[in-house]
XYZ file of C-alpha atoms in Angstrom:
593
model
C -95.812 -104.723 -44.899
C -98.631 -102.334 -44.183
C -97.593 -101.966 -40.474
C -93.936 -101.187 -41.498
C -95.031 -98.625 -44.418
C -96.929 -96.793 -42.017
C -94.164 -96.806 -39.275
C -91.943 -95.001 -41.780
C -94.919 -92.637 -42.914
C -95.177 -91.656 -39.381
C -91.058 -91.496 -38.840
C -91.455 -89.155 -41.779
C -94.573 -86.611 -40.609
C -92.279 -86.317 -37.265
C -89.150 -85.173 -38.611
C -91.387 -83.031 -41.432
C -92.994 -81.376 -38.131
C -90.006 -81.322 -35.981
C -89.045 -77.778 -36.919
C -92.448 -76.455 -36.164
C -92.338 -77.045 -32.833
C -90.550 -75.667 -29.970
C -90.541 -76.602 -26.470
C -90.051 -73.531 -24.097
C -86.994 -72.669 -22.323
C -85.426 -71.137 -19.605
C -81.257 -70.386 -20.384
C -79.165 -69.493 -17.520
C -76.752 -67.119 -18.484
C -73.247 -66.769 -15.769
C -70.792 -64.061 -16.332
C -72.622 -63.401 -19.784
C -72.139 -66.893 -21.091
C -75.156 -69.296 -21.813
C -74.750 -72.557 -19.799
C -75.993 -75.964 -20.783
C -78.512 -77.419 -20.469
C -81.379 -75.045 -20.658
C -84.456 -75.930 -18.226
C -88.220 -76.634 -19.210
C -89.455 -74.223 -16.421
C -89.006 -71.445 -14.546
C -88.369 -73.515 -11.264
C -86.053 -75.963 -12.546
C -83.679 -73.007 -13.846
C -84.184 -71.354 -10.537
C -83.178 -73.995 -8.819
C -80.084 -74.786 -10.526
C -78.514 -70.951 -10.849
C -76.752 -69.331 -8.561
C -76.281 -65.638 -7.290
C -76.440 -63.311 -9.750
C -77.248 -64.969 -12.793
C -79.760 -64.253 -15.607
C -82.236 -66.225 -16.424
C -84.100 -65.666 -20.172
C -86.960 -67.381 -20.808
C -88.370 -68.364 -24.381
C -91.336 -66.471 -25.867
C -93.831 -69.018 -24.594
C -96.445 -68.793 -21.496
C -94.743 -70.122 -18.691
C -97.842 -72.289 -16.225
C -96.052 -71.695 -13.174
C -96.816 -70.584 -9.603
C -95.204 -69.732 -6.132
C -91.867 -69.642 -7.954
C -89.600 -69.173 -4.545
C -86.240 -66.968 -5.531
C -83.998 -67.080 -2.809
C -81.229 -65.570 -4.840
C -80.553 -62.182 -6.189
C -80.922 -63.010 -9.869
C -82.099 -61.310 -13.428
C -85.143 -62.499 -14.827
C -85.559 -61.544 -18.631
C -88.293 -62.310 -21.453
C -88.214 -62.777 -24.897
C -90.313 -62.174 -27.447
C -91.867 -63.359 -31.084
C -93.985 -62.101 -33.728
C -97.410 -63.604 -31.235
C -96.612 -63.849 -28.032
C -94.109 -62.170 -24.728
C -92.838 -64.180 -22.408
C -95.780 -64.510 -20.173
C -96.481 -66.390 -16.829
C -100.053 -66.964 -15.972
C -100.684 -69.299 -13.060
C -103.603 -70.691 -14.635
C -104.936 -71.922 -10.971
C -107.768 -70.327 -9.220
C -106.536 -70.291 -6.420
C -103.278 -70.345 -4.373
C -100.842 -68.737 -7.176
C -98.841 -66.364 -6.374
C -95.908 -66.363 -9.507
C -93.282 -64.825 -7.190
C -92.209 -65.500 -4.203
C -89.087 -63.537 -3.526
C -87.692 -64.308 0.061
C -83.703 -63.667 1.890
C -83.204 -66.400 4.367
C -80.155 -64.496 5.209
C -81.580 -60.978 6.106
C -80.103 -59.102 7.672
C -76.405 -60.281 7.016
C -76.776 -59.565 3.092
C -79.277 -57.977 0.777
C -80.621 -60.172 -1.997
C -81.417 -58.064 -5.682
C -84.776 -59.177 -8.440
C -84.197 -57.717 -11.459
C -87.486 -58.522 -13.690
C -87.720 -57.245 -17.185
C -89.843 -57.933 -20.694
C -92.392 -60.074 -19.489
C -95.616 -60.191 -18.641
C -96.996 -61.678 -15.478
C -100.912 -62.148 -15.456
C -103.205 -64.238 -13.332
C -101.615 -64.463 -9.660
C -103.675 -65.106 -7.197
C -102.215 -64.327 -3.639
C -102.583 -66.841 -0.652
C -99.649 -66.588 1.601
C -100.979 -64.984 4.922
C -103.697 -63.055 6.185
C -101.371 -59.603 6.227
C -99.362 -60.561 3.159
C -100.401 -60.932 -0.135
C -98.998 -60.364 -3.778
C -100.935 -61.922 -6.586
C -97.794 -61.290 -8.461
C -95.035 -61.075 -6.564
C -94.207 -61.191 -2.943
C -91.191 -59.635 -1.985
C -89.624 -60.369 1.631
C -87.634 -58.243 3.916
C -84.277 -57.708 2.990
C -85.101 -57.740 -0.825
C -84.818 -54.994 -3.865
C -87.203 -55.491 -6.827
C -86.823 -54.289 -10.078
C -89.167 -53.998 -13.004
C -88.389 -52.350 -15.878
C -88.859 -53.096 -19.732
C -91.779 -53.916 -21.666
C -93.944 -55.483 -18.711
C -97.811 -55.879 -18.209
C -98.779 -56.954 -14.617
C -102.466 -57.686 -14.977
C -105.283 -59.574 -13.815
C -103.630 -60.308 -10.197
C -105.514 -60.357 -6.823
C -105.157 -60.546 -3.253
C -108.290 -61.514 -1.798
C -109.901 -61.532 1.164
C -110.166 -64.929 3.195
C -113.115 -66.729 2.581
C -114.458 -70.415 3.224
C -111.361 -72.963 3.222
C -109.055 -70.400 1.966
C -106.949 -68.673 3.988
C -105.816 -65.268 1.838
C -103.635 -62.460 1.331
C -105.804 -59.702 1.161
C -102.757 -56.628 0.327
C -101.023 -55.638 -2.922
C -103.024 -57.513 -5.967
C -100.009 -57.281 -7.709
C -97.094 -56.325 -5.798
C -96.624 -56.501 -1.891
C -93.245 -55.677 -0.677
C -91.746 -55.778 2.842
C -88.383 -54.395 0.859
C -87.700 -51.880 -1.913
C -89.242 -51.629 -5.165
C -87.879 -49.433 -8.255
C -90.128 -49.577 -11.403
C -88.823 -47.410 -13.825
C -90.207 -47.718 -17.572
C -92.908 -46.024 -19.647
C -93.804 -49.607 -20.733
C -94.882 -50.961 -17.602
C -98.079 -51.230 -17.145
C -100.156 -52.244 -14.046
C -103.773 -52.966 -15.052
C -106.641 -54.414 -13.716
C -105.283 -55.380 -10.229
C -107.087 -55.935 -7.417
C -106.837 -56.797 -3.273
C -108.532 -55.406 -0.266
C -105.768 -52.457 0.610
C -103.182 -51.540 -2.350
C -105.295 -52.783 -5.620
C -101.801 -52.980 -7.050
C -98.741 -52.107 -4.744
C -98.946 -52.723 -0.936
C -95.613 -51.189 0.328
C -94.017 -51.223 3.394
C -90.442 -49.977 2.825
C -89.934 -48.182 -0.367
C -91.830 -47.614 -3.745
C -90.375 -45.698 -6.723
C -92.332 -45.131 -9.526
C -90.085 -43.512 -12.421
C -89.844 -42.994 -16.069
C -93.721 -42.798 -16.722
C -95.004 -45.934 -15.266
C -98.569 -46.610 -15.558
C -100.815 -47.708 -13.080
C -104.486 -48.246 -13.887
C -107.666 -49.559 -13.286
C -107.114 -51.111 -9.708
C -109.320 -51.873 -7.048
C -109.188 -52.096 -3.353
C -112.299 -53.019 -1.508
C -111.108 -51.035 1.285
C -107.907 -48.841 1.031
C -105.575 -47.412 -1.831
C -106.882 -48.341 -5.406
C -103.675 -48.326 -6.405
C -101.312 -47.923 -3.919
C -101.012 -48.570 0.195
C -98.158 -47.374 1.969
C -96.777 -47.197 5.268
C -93.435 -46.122 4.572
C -91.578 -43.980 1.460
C -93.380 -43.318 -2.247
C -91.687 -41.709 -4.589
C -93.909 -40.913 -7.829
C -91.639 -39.394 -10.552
C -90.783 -38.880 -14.521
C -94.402 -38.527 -15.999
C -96.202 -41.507 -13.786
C -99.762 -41.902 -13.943
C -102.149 -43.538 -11.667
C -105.313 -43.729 -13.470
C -109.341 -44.530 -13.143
C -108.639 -46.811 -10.139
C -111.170 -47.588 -6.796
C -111.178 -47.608 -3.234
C -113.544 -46.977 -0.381
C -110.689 -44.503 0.370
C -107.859 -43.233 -0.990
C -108.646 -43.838 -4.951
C -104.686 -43.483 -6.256
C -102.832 -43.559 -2.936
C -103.920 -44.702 0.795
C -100.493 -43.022 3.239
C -100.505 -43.400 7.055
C -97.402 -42.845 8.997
C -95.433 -42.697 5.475
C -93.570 -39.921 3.240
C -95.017 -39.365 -0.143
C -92.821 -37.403 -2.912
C -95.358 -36.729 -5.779
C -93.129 -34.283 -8.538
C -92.298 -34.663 -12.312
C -95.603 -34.271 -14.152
C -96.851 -37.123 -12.850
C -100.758 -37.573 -13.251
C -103.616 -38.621 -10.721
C -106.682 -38.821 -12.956
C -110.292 -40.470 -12.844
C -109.855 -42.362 -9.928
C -112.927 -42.681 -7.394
C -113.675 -43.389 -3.769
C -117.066 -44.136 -2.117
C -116.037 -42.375 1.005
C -112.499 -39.857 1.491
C -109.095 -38.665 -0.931
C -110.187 -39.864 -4.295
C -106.598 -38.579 -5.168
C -104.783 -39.346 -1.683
C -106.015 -40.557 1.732
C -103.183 -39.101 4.123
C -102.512 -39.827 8.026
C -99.206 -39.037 9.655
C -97.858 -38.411 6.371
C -94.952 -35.688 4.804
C -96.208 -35.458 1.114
C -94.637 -32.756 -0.611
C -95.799 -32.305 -4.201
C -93.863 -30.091 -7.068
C -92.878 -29.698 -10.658
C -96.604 -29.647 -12.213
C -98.416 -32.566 -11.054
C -101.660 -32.617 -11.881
C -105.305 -34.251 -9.982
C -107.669 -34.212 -12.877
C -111.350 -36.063 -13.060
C -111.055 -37.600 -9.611
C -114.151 -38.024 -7.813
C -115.847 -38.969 -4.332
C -119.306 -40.113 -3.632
C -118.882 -38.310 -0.338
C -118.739 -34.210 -0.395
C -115.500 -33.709 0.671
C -112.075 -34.061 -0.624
C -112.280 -35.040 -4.150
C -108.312 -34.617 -4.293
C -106.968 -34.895 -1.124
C -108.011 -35.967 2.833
C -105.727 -35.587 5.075
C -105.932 -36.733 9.094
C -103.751 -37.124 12.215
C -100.545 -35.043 11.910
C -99.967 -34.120 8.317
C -96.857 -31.856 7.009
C -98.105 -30.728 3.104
C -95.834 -28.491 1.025
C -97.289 -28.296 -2.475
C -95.771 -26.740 -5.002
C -96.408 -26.208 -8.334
C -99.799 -28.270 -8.344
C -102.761 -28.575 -10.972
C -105.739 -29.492 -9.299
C -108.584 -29.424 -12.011
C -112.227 -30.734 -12.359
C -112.142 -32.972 -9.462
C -115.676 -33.959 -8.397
C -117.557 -34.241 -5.136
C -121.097 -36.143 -6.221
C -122.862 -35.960 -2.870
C -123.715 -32.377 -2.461
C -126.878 -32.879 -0.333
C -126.011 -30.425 1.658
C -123.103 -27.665 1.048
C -120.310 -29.110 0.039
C -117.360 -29.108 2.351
C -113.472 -28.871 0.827
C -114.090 -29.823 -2.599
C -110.232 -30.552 -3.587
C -108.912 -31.099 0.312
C -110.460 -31.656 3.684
C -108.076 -31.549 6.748
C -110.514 -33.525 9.366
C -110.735 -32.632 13.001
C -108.765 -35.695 14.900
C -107.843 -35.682 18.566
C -104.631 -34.235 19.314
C -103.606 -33.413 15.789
C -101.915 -30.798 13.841
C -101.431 -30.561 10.468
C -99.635 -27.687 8.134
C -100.360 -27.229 4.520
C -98.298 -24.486 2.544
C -99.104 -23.920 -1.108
C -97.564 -22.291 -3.705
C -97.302 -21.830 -7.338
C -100.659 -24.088 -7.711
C -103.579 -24.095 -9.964
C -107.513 -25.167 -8.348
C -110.192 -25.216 -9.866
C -112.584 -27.657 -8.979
C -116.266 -26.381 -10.031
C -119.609 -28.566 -9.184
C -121.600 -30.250 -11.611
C -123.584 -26.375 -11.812
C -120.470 -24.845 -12.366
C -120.532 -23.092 -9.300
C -117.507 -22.608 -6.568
C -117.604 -23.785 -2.964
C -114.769 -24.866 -0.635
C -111.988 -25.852 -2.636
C -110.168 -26.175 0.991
C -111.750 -26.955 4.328
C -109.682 -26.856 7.305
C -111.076 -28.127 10.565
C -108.214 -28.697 13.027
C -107.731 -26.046 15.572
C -104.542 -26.463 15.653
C -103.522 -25.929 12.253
C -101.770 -23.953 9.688
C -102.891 -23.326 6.311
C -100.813 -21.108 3.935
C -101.195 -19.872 0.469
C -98.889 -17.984 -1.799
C -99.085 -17.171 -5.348
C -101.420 -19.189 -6.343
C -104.458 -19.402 -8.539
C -108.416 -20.575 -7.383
C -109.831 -20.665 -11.031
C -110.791 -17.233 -10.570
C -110.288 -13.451 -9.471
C -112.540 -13.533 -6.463
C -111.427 -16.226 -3.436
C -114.015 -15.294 -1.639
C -115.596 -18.561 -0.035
C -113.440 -20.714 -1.457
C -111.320 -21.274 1.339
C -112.160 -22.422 4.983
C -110.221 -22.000 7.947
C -111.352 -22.398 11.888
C -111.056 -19.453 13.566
C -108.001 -20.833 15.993
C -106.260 -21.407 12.758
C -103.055 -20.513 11.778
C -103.914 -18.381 8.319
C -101.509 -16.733 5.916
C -102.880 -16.046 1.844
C -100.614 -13.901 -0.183
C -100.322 -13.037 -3.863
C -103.261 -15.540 -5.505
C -103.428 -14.395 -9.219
C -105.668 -11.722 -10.216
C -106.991 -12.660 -14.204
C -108.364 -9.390 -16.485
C -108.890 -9.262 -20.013
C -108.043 -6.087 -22.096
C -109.062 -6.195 -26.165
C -106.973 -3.993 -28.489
C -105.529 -2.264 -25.092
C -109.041 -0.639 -24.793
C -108.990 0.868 -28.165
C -111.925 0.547 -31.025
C -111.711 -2.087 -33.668
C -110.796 -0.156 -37.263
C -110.291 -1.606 -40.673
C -107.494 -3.700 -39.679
C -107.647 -7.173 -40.181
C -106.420 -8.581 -37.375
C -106.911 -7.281 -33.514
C -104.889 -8.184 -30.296
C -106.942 -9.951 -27.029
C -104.903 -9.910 -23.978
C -105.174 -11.307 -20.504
C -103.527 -9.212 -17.987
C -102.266 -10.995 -14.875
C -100.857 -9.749 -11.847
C -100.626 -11.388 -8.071
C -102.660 -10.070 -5.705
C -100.431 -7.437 -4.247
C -99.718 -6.092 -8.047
C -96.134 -7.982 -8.422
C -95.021 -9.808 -11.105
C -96.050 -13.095 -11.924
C -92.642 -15.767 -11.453
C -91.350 -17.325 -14.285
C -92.100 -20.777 -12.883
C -95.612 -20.236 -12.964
C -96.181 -19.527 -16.494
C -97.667 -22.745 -17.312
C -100.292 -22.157 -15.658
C -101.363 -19.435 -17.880
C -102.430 -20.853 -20.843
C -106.177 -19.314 -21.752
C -108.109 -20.674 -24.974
C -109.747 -18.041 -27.106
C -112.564 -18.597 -29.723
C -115.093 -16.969 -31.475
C -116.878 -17.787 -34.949
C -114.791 -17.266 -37.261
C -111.753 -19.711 -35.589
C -109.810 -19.911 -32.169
C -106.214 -19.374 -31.032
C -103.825 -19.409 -27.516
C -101.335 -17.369 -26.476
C -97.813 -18.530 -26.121
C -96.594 -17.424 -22.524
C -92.075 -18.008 -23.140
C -91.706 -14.318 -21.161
C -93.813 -12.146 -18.409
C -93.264 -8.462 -19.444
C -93.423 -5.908 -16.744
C -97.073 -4.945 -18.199
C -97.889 -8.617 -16.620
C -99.946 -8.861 -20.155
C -100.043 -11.763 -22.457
C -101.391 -10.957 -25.887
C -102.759 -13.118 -28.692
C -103.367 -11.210 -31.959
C -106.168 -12.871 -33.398
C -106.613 -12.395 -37.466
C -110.137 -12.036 -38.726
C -111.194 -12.537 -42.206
C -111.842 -9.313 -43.860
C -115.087 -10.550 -45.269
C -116.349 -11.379 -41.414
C -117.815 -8.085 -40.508
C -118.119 -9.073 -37.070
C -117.008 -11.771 -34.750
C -118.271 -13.371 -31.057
C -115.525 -13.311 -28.794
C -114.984 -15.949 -26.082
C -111.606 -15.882 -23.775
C -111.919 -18.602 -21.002
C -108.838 -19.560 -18.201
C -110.788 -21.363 -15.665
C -113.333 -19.178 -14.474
C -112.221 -15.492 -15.385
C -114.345 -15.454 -18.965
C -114.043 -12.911 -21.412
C -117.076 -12.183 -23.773
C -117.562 -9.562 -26.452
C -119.418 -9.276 -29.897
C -116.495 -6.984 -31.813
C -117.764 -5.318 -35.136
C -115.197 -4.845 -37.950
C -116.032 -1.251 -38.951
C -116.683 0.072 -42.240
C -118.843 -3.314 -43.254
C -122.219 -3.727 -44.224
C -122.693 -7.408 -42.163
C -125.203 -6.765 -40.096
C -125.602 -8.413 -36.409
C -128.341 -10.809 -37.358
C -126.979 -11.731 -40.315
C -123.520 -12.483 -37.842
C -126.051 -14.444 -35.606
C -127.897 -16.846 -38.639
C -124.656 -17.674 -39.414
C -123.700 -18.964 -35.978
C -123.339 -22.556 -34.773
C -126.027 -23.768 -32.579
C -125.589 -26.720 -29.863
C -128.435 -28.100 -27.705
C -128.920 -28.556 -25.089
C -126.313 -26.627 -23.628
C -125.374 -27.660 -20.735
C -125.080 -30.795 -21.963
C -124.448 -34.469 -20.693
C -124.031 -37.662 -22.927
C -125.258 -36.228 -26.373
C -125.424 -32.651 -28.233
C -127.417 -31.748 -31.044
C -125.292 -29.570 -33.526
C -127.057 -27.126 -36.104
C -125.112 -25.555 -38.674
C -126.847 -23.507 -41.202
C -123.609 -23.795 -43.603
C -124.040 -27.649 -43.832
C -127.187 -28.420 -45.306
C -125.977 -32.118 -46.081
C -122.320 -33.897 -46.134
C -119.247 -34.354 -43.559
C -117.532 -31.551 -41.421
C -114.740 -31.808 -38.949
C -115.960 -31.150 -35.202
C -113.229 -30.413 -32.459
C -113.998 -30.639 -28.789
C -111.030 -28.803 -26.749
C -111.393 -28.439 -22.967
C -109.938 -24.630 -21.644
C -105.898 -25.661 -21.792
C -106.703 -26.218 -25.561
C -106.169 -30.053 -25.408
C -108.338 -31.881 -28.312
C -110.771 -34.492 -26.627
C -112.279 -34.955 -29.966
C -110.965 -34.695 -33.217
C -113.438 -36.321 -36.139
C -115.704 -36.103 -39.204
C -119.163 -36.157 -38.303
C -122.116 -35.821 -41.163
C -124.679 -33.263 -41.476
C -127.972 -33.629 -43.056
C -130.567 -30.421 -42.926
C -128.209 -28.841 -41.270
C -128.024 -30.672 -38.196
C -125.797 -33.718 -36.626
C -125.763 -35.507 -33.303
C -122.439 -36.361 -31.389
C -122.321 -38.437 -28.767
C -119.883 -37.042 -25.681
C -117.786 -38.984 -22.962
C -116.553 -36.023 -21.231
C -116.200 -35.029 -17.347
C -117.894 -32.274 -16.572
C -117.099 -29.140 -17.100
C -116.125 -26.261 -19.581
C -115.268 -26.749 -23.224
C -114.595 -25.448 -27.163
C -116.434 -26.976 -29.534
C -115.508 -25.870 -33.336
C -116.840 -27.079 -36.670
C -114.867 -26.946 -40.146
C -117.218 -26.961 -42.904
C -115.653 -28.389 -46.615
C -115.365 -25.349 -47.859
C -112.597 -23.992 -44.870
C -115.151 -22.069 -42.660
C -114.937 -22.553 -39.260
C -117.645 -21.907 -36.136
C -117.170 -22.301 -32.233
C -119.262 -21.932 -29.167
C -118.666 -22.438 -25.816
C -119.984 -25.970 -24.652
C -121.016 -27.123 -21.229
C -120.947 -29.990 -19.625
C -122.685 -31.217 -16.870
């Protein structure tokens, strides 16, 4: 009796737990209608689909690997309140998720269209010049990824004892075309010997805002190797990733198309380009891009390197506190080096650009080296952080040299005229190219300054160039000030003035006791703040670099009048302004180093 009571106990438990549990799935879909029966893994469904179907997989993590898709097929995931479809190999070794191969190349082209899922894990060994922790894509093939997608954690290592490897692309190597085209994929954390992430061969397009990050290549391109077409578009960022050289991109005998705001920032080499590494390359770069924080151990090229035969038309650049770290000697081409190679000659024309690339003493040196003979370097209408170029730029003397219209930066306050009663007084920054012409509309945003003093801080708003060439911020001043300490900074070209509101009794000492004080100044990991309006409690502190973009935005508490803030920040020039409780507000210029 006991036996059979139990039996039914048990019969009972089951079918009380049956609707907790869920096996995962994989439901081919033909011609938009879901076929039956649905398949336990990823290779079983695979294996039973047929051109052009779609495959959507449960919101479970899928232990799969070297998943061969000989098929032009959509892949989709699902998700649930804990978990995205994921596939994680689990192995360590010998687990590539995706391999994605055309048999029948070059008669037809086969299409992978991968969306809303994440694939973490891989581990690449499929032949010494292949590789792919994530996915390997074949000639003849088009890959698509798009969706909410994190590729992370893949690698294509180097061979070692009784394992062969795949030591390109830690996530992606492609003899085909890849489109990736979504602000929510993310590449992080990637890693091979050339192409931490992507290893491309035929064409890469990065669209939409796709994010690459944290990669590493032991050798070449920390996030990206290419022999063949990039296209880098829509707001894409390649951030903080490594390589011996090229830190973001590693191009030889390839096109590169950098343009739509798209980002290169904090990546690092050990040796050359901790932007780009270029050889036999057409890179043309436009519509704002921006090289910020990027750094070499080297002393040259902490943005670009370019050798061989190189044909560079940038336009519309922002190249901004990029690094060189080994300044032994002088350094040499701070943002690009052009080396001297046997038989080559390169061209660079730039236009419309912003550089400003300072050392870790804030001082200016070689922002461009040139050292092919037979070269061209051109410049036009473009800005070096400063009024004076002078030693900035270096050409050989057999080079081909032609520098027009750099902007010229002057500051005017209250068009020259004395400060009266008035409560409010206009600062203005007065630019002009160097041969006196009007600055282009397409250049404006390159022009935004950051004012401060201590009694608040403002911008201008540059939506028109009048003929004057002059951008004007009024700035209002409390009429109970007296006096204010004027600070105007755009790059280099730094405005400083103490400005007395006349008719009041403030005296300059008392203006001075009343100051903010921050030390050490230059600075490097933490500042000591002393505010003689905060004996004890909280005030807001905002760190702003010279665009006017908040790094830091927080409360920090005061007690005898001082506080201690730690800082992350690259080096280089910033705002730092403190809000006491009761509304009043003090800035100072900070440094850091």
């Amino acid at each position: 009796m006991k036996s059979i009571f139990y039996s039914i106990l048990i019969f009972f438990l089951l079918l009380l737990l049956s609707p907790l549990t869920k096996a995962q799935t994989v439901t081919i879909y033909r011609s938009g209608v879901a076929l039956t029966p649905t398949y336990s893994s990823i290779k079983g469904a695979v294996a039973n689909s047929i051109d052009n179907d779609s495959l959507v997989l449960s919101a479970d993590t899928f232990r799969e690997q070297n998943i061969i898709i000989d098929k032009s097929l959509i892949m989709e995931g699902s998700s649930s309140a804990t978990v995205n479809s994921t596939i994680d190999p689990g192995l360590a070794a010998d687990s590539s998720v995706f391999k994605f191969i055309n048999s029948d190349f070059p008669v037809v082209t086969r299409t992978l269209n991968i969306r809303n899922m994440d694939i973490i894990n891989g581990y690449a060994n499929n032949g010494l010049d292949s590789g792919g922790g994530a996915i390997f894509a074949g000639r003849g093939t088009i890959l698509k990824l798009n969706g909410l997608m994190n590729i992370a954690n893949n690698r294509a290592p180097d061979s070692s004892a009784g394992f062969a490897g795949s030591c390109n692309g830690g996530a992606i190597y492609s003899e085909g075309e890849v489109y990736v085209t979504s602000y929510d994929v993310v590449f992080e954390n990637n890693s091979a010997v050339n192409g931490g992430a992507i290893y491309s061969t035929n064409k890469l397009v990065l669209d939409f805002g796709v994010k690459l990050k944290n990669s590493t290549a032991s050798l070449n391109g920390g996030a990206i190797y290419t022999s063949s077409i990039v296209h880098v578009l829509g707001e894409s960022v390649l951030f903080a990733s490594n390589a011996v050289n090229g830190g973001a991109c590693y191009a030889e005998n390839a096109e590169l198309y950098i343009k739509g705001n798209s980002r290169f920032d904090l990546n690092h080499v050990t040796k050359l380009g901790a932007g780009l590494f270029l050889k036999n390359t057409y890179c043309i770069m436009s519509d704002s891009v921006e090289f910020s924080g990027n750094q070499t151990d080297s002393n040259i090229a902490a943005v670009l390197f370019s050798t061989g035969n190189n044909d560079v038309q940038i336009s519309g650049a922002n190249f901004i506190y990029n690094r060189c770290t080994n300044l032994t000697y002088n350094g040499r081409g701070m943002t690009v080096y052009n080396d001297v190679a046997p038989g080559a000659s390169s061209i660079f024309r730039i236009n419309n650009s912003r550089i400003f690339n300072p050392k870790f003493d804030n001082s200016r040196q070689n922002e461009f080296y040139n050292a092919q003979a037979v070269s061209a370097f051109l410049s036009d209408s473009s800005w070096w952080g400063e009024s004076d170029t002078a030693g900035l730029i270096y050409n050989v003397p057999s080079a081909t040299v032609g520098f027009r219209s750099w902007i010229v930066c002057e500051w005017t306050l209250n068009g020259g005229l004395p400060i009266g009663y008035s409560s409010s007084f206009p600062l203005e920054a007065y630019f002009k190219l160097y041969t006196g012409a009007a600055i282009p509309s397409k250049m404006f945003w390159m022009l935004s300054g950051y004012f401060s003093s201590d009694s608040g801080s403002f911008s201008p708003s540059v939506v028109a160039m009048p003929a004057s060439n002059i951008v004007g911020s009024v700035f209002s001043v409390p009429l109970t000030t007296g006096g204010v300490n004027l600070l105007a900074t755009i790059d280099a070209d730094t405005f400083k003035k103490a400005v007395y509101i006349q008719g009041t009794a403030i005296t300059e000492h008392k203006i001075r006791s009343q100051r903010m004080n921050i030390s050490p100044n230059p600075a490097t990991d933490i500042i000591i703040i002393n505010c003689n309006e905060m004996k004890e409690g909280w005030a807001k502190v905002k760190i702003t670099d010279i665009s006017g973009r908040a790094l830091i935005n927080e409360s920090i508490h005061f007690s005898n009048s001082q506080s201690r803030l730690p800082l992350n920040l690259l080096g280089g020039y910033y705002i730092l302004e403190i809000e006491t409780p009761e509304n009043k507000k003090y800035s100072q210029q900070l440094i850091v180093q």
